[in-house]
Tab-separated table of C-alpha atoms in Angstrom:
chain	number	residue	atom	x	y	z
A	1	MET	CA	112.863	97.923	126.864
A	2	ASN	CA	110.580	94.881	127.335
A	3	THR	CA	110.421	91.798	125.071
A	4	GLY	CA	107.245	93.023	123.306
A	5	THR	CA	108.807	96.326	122.306
A	6	PHE	CA	111.959	94.482	121.220
A	7	SER	CA	110.044	92.071	118.925
A	8	LYS	CA	107.975	94.971	117.519
A	9	LYS	CA	111.158	96.863	116.712
A	10	THR	CA	112.765	93.701	115.262
A	11	SER	CA	109.876	93.019	112.879
A	12	GLU	CA	109.844	96.673	111.813
A	13	MET	CA	113.585	96.618	111.267
A	14	ALA	CA	113.328	93.369	109.246
A	15	GLY	CA	111.117	95.078	106.660
A	16	VAL	CA	113.263	98.205	106.459
A	17	THR	CA	116.424	96.061	106.141
A	18	LEU	CA	114.866	94.095	103.276
A	19	VAL	CA	114.004	97.332	101.424
A	20	VAL	CA	117.566	98.657	101.920
A	21	LEU	CA	119.080	95.344	100.725
A	22	LEU	CA	116.734	95.367	97.726
A	23	ALA	CA	117.908	98.891	96.879
A	24	LEU	CA	121.585	97.867	97.171
A	25	VAL	CA	121.083	94.799	94.974
A	26	SER	CA	119.214	96.936	92.409
A	27	LEU	CA	122.077	99.415	92.446
A	28	ARG	CA	124.421	96.551	91.589
A	29	SER	CA	122.188	95.486	88.695
A	30	LEU	CA	122.172	99.070	87.392
A	31	VAL	CA	125.869	99.845	87.807
A	32	ASP	CA	127.929	96.645	87.933
A	33	LEU	CA	126.421	94.505	85.173
A	34	GLY	CA	127.231	95.116	81.529
A	35	PRO	CA	124.645	95.578	78.737
A	36	ASP	CA	122.893	92.624	77.105
A	37	ILE	CA	124.036	91.583	73.617
A	38	HIS	CA	120.455	91.705	72.178
A	39	GLN	CA	118.572	94.257	74.266
A	40	GLY	CA	121.347	96.608	75.372
A	41	GLN	CA	120.708	98.477	78.626
A	42	VAL	CA	116.952	98.037	78.857
A	43	TYR	CA	117.190	94.360	79.912
A	44	ARG	CA	117.961	95.621	83.474
A	45	ILE	CA	114.177	95.912	84.040
A	46	LEU	CA	114.287	92.086	84.261
A	47	PHE	CA	115.636	92.347	87.850
A	48	ILE	CA	112.459	93.987	89.120
A	49	HIS	CA	109.918	92.653	86.596
A	50	VAL	CA	110.469	88.904	87.188
A	51	PRO	CA	110.709	89.182	91.024
A	52	SER	CA	107.452	91.212	91.031
A	53	ALA	CA	105.713	88.515	88.970
A	54	ILE	CA	107.061	85.708	91.196
A	55	SER	CA	105.874	87.604	94.295
A	56	ALA	CA	102.395	88.027	92.771
A	57	PHE	CA	102.335	84.234	92.160
A	58	PHE	CA	103.578	83.600	95.706
A	59	CYS	CA	100.674	85.670	97.111
A	60	ALA	CA	98.260	83.561	95.043
A	61	LEU	CA	99.852	80.379	96.429
A	62	VAL	CA	99.554	81.542	100.060
A	63	LEU	CA	95.991	82.748	99.377
A	64	PHE	CA	95.184	79.316	97.923
A	65	GLY	CA	96.518	77.589	101.081
A	66	MET	CA	94.465	79.845	103.335
A	67	SER	CA	91.349	79.516	101.190
A	68	ALA	CA	91.581	75.711	101.119
A	69	TYR	CA	92.106	75.655	104.900
A	70	SER	CA	89.127	77.926	105.564
A	71	LEU	CA	86.887	75.866	103.237
A	72	ILE	CA	87.929	72.495	104.698
A	73	LYS	CA	87.845	73.573	108.365
A	74	ARG	CA	84.839	75.910	107.868
A	75	THR	CA	86.614	78.670	109.773
A	76	SER	CA	87.094	82.412	109.359
A	77	LYS	CA	90.431	82.497	111.264
A	78	THR	CA	92.579	83.088	108.186
A	79	LEU	CA	90.388	85.880	106.736
A	80	PHE	CA	92.645	88.813	107.665
A	81	TYR	CA	95.850	87.223	106.419
A	82	ALA	CA	94.011	86.192	103.235
A	83	LYS	CA	92.967	89.814	102.697
A	84	ALA	CA	96.581	90.902	103.219
A	85	CYS	CA	97.658	88.344	100.588
A	86	ALA	CA	95.164	89.709	98.058
A	87	GLU	CA	96.262	93.310	98.704
A	88	ILE	CA	99.967	92.550	98.363
A	89	GLY	CA	99.228	90.279	95.388
A	90	LEU	CA	97.388	93.115	93.659
A	91	LEU	CA	100.288	95.485	94.333
A	92	PHE	CA	102.854	93.099	92.828
A	93	THR	CA	100.615	92.235	89.856
A	94	CYS	CA	100.226	95.949	89.056
A	95	LEU	CA	104.002	96.379	89.375
A	96	THR	CA	104.527	93.411	87.022
A	97	LEU	CA	102.146	94.926	84.453
A	98	PHE	CA	103.693	98.383	84.736
A	99	THR	CA	107.351	97.323	84.574
A	100	GLY	CA	106.456	94.880	81.780
A	101	SER	CA	104.778	97.533	79.665
A	102	VAL	CA	107.669	99.964	80.255
A	103	TRP	CA	109.998	97.184	79.049
A	104	GLY	CA	107.668	96.378	76.144
A	105	LYS	CA	107.844	99.860	74.596
A	106	PRO	CA	111.579	99.829	73.675
A	107	THR	CA	111.638	96.096	72.785
A	108	TRP	CA	108.272	95.505	71.043
A	109	GLY	CA	107.440	99.118	70.120
A	110	VAL	CA	104.200	99.157	72.154
A	111	TYR	CA	103.316	99.570	75.823
A	112	TRP	CA	100.459	97.089	75.610
A	113	THR	CA	99.276	94.302	73.341
A	114	TRP	CA	96.593	91.647	73.866
A	115	ASP	CA	99.237	88.960	74.169
A	116	ALA	CA	98.374	85.755	76.119
A	117	ARG	CA	100.903	86.369	78.944
A	118	LEU	CA	99.846	90.006	79.358
A	119	THR	CA	96.134	89.287	79.189
A	120	THR	CA	96.258	86.448	81.739
A	121	THR	CA	98.332	88.668	84.076
A	122	LEU	CA	95.764	91.459	83.675
A	123	LEU	CA	93.110	88.871	84.555
A	124	LEU	CA	95.057	88.075	87.747
A	125	SER	CA	94.951	91.732	88.802
A	126	ILE	CA	91.192	91.875	88.106
A	127	LEU	CA	90.686	88.695	90.183
A	128	TYR	CA	92.685	90.132	93.099
A	129	ALA	CA	90.602	93.337	92.928
A	130	ALA	CA	87.391	91.239	92.793
A	131	TYR	CA	88.578	89.337	95.888
A	132	LEU	CA	89.079	92.580	97.820
A	133	PHE	CA	85.707	93.886	96.632
A	134	MET	CA	84.002	90.659	97.744
A	135	TRP	CA	85.857	90.743	101.086
A	136	SER	CA	84.509	94.222	101.854
A	137	SER	CA	80.986	93.585	100.635
A	138	ILE	CA	80.099	90.558	102.831
A	139	ASP	CA	79.516	91.118	106.566
A	140	ASP	CA	78.971	87.590	107.923
A	141	PRO	CA	82.472	86.118	108.648
A	142	LEU	CA	81.573	82.523	107.751
A	143	GLN	CA	79.822	83.500	104.515
A	144	LYS	CA	82.763	85.799	103.709
A	145	SER	CA	85.246	83.006	104.374
A	146	LYS	CA	83.274	80.610	102.129
A	147	SER	CA	82.780	82.972	99.161
A	148	CYS	CA	86.280	84.469	99.367
A	149	GLY	CA	87.703	80.938	99.785
A	150	VAL	CA	86.212	79.862	96.450
A	151	LEU	CA	87.541	83.000	94.738
A	152	GLY	CA	90.968	82.441	96.343
A	153	ILE	CA	91.123	79.019	94.692
A	154	ILE	CA	90.006	80.451	91.322
A	155	ILE	CA	92.792	83.078	91.576
A	156	PHE	CA	95.368	80.319	92.030
A	157	LEU	CA	94.082	78.486	88.919
A	158	ASP	CA	95.189	81.473	86.837
A	159	ILE	CA	98.863	80.989	87.834
A	160	PRO	CA	99.629	77.835	85.767
A	161	ILE	CA	97.770	79.459	82.843
A	162	ILE	CA	100.012	82.562	83.093
A	163	TYR	CA	103.144	80.412	83.412
A	164	LYS	CA	102.311	78.123	80.481
A	165	SER	CA	100.821	80.890	78.283
A	166	VAL	CA	104.135	81.389	76.442
A	167	THR	CA	104.067	77.780	75.201
A	168	TRP	CA	100.293	77.264	74.804
A	169	TRP	CA	99.796	80.306	72.567
A	170	ARG	CA	101.880	82.216	70.004
A	171	THR	CA	103.064	85.220	71.973
A	172	LEU	CA	105.301	88.256	71.727
A	173	HIS	CA	106.486	87.655	75.259
A	174	GLN	CA	109.803	85.852	75.675
A	175	GLY	CA	109.866	82.256	76.969
A	176	TYR	CA	110.438	81.162	80.551
A	177	SER	CA	112.895	83.351	82.508
A	178	VAL	CA	112.883	80.910	85.397
A	179	THR	CA	112.085	77.184	85.375
A	180	LEU	CA	111.635	74.712	88.195
A	181	GLN	CA	114.303	72.513	86.575
A	182	GLY	CA	116.815	75.363	86.822
A	183	GLU	CA	117.260	75.673	83.020
A	184	GLU	CA	118.006	79.278	82.179
A	185	ASN	CA	118.787	80.847	78.861
A	186	MET	CA	120.921	83.647	80.293
A	187	SER	CA	124.470	84.146	81.517
A	188	SER	CA	125.426	82.978	85.016
A	189	VAL	CA	126.078	86.568	86.187
A	190	ILE	CA	122.584	87.713	85.155
A	191	SER	CA	121.022	84.541	86.518
A	192	GLU	CA	122.768	84.945	89.906
A	193	GLN	CA	121.640	88.579	90.136
A	194	LEU	CA	118.081	87.566	89.221
A	195	TRP	CA	117.947	84.864	91.923
A	196	ILE	CA	119.225	87.307	94.583
A	197	SER	CA	116.625	89.909	93.554
A	198	MET	CA	113.897	87.249	93.595
A	199	ALA	CA	114.868	85.982	97.057
A	200	LEU	CA	114.872	89.507	98.495
A	201	THR	CA	111.588	90.511	96.844
A	202	LEU	CA	109.940	87.288	98.044
A	203	GLY	CA	111.244	87.921	101.568
A	204	PHE	CA	109.867	91.453	101.448
A	205	CYS	CA	106.538	90.174	100.102
A	206	LEU	CA	106.262	87.642	102.958
A	207	TRP	CA	107.143	90.306	105.536
A	208	LEU	CA	104.493	92.625	104.065
A	209	ILE	CA	101.813	89.888	104.199
A	210	LEU	CA	102.616	89.038	107.836
A	211	TYR	CA	102.842	92.669	108.933
A	212	ARG	CA	99.654	93.778	107.186
A	213	GLY	CA	97.783	90.627	108.302
A	214	ARG	CA	98.778	91.295	111.920
A	215	ASN	CA	97.653	94.940	111.573
A	216	LEU	CA	94.224	93.837	110.343
A	217	THR	CA	93.924	91.287	113.196
A	218	LEU	CA	94.898	93.914	115.798
A	219	LEU	CA	92.338	96.358	114.370
A	220	LYS	CA	89.603	93.708	114.583
A	221	ASP	CA	90.574	92.848	118.194
A	222	MET	CA	90.392	96.503	119.101
A	223	GLU	CA	86.975	96.855	117.485
A	224	ASP	CA	85.719	93.814	119.428
A	225	THR	CA	87.068	95.196	122.726
A	226	LEU	CA	85.360	98.525	122.057
A	227	LEU	CA	82.056	96.774	121.291
A	228	GLU	CA	82.310	94.690	124.476
A	229	GLY	CA	83.156	97.784	126.518
A	230	GLY	CA	80.170	99.630	125.081
A	231	LYS	CA	77.720	96.902	126.146
B	1	MET	CA	116.540	106.685	75.726
B	2	PRO	CA	116.758	103.245	77.433
B	3	TYR	CA	117.685	105.061	80.654
B	4	TYR	CA	114.274	106.765	80.573
B	5	TYR	CA	112.487	103.379	80.628
B	6	ILE	CA	114.858	101.918	83.231
B	7	SER	CA	114.375	104.862	85.600
B	8	LEU	CA	110.611	104.784	85.071
B	9	ALA	CA	110.416	101.070	85.959
B	10	TYR	CA	112.824	101.234	88.918
B	11	GLY	CA	111.231	104.479	90.134
B	12	ALA	CA	107.746	102.954	90.147
B	13	PHE	CA	108.996	99.777	91.838
B	14	PHE	CA	110.806	101.537	94.674
B	15	PHE	CA	108.059	104.116	95.063
B	16	CYS	CA	105.502	101.323	95.650
B	17	VAL	CA	107.842	99.310	97.906
B	18	THR	CA	108.623	102.376	100.069
B	19	VAL	CA	105.006	103.556	100.266
B	20	ALA	CA	103.809	100.016	101.183
B	21	THR	CA	106.455	99.709	103.934
B	22	TRP	CA	105.734	103.165	105.323
B	23	THR	CA	101.968	102.511	105.246
B	24	VAL	CA	102.053	99.248	107.232
B	25	VAL	CA	104.642	100.503	109.765
B	26	HIS	CA	102.758	103.772	110.296
B	27	GLN	CA	99.472	101.867	110.623
B	28	ARG	CA	100.970	99.557	113.294
B	29	ARG	CA	102.249	102.539	115.321
B	30	LYS	CA	98.816	104.181	115.093
B	31	ILE	CA	97.087	100.961	116.238
B	32	GLN	CA	99.458	100.634	119.205
B	33	LYS	CA	98.831	104.247	120.184
B	34	MET	CA	95.050	103.780	119.947
B	35	ASN	CA	95.294	100.513	121.898
B	36	ARG	CA	97.173	102.194	124.736
B	37	ARG	CA	94.672	105.058	124.832
B	38	MET	CA	91.756	102.622	124.824
B	39	LYS	CA	93.225	100.530	127.657
B	40	ASP	CA	93.741	103.688	129.720
B	41	SER	CA	90.157	104.824	129.214
B	42	LEU	CA	88.520	101.431	129.901
């Protein structure tokens, strides 16, 4: 086995290992932890809902970095990884909305309400979809990098609005689950489980961005080689 | 009844995570196969 095959297998195994670890940690949150004093059993959705939301924010942050770089350097080098970020970001935003609405039904009595946190998160998913639509509709790489770069920055601007929405407006949604200062209004057992789930989901999200970005770059290289060969 | 909501949320989450992983890994294998074939033909 040569080094290339070894690294290919290693990166593949890294993703699969993260999924298996995520499943084991989720099993612990379903079996080991006791019910919550206010919400009973249903609070367990927290361990996939919050990590999904944090991963969607992380994608927006990486997309922002790539967009700013492409706008400052006037380059289209980061385009494929930026597209991967938007795709994975859209996936995690949809998961956040779905798990949130499934949690909302037993706690609020409705799957959906036009609450500030929910509406701004829905806006994030629309922005990610708009990014992907724009990415596919522009052919010129530099023009694509410029237009998508601006939209990438706009997407990131939605993140502080989503985060602060629970304090800026009167909402049904609970307050901050996670703060940068480390203040948490939950027990240490739940908090520890939440941080482990978040770390694993973020790791998986990063792996997915890198793997998908590399796939898109390889596809483009292959297309270019074919075009050169055809000439 | 809460178990219905918990399984729905966890089911959707792991369904998406598994499908996303399978999709990118399968795509990479397909690209490598096509790449090898292309190099042989050129």
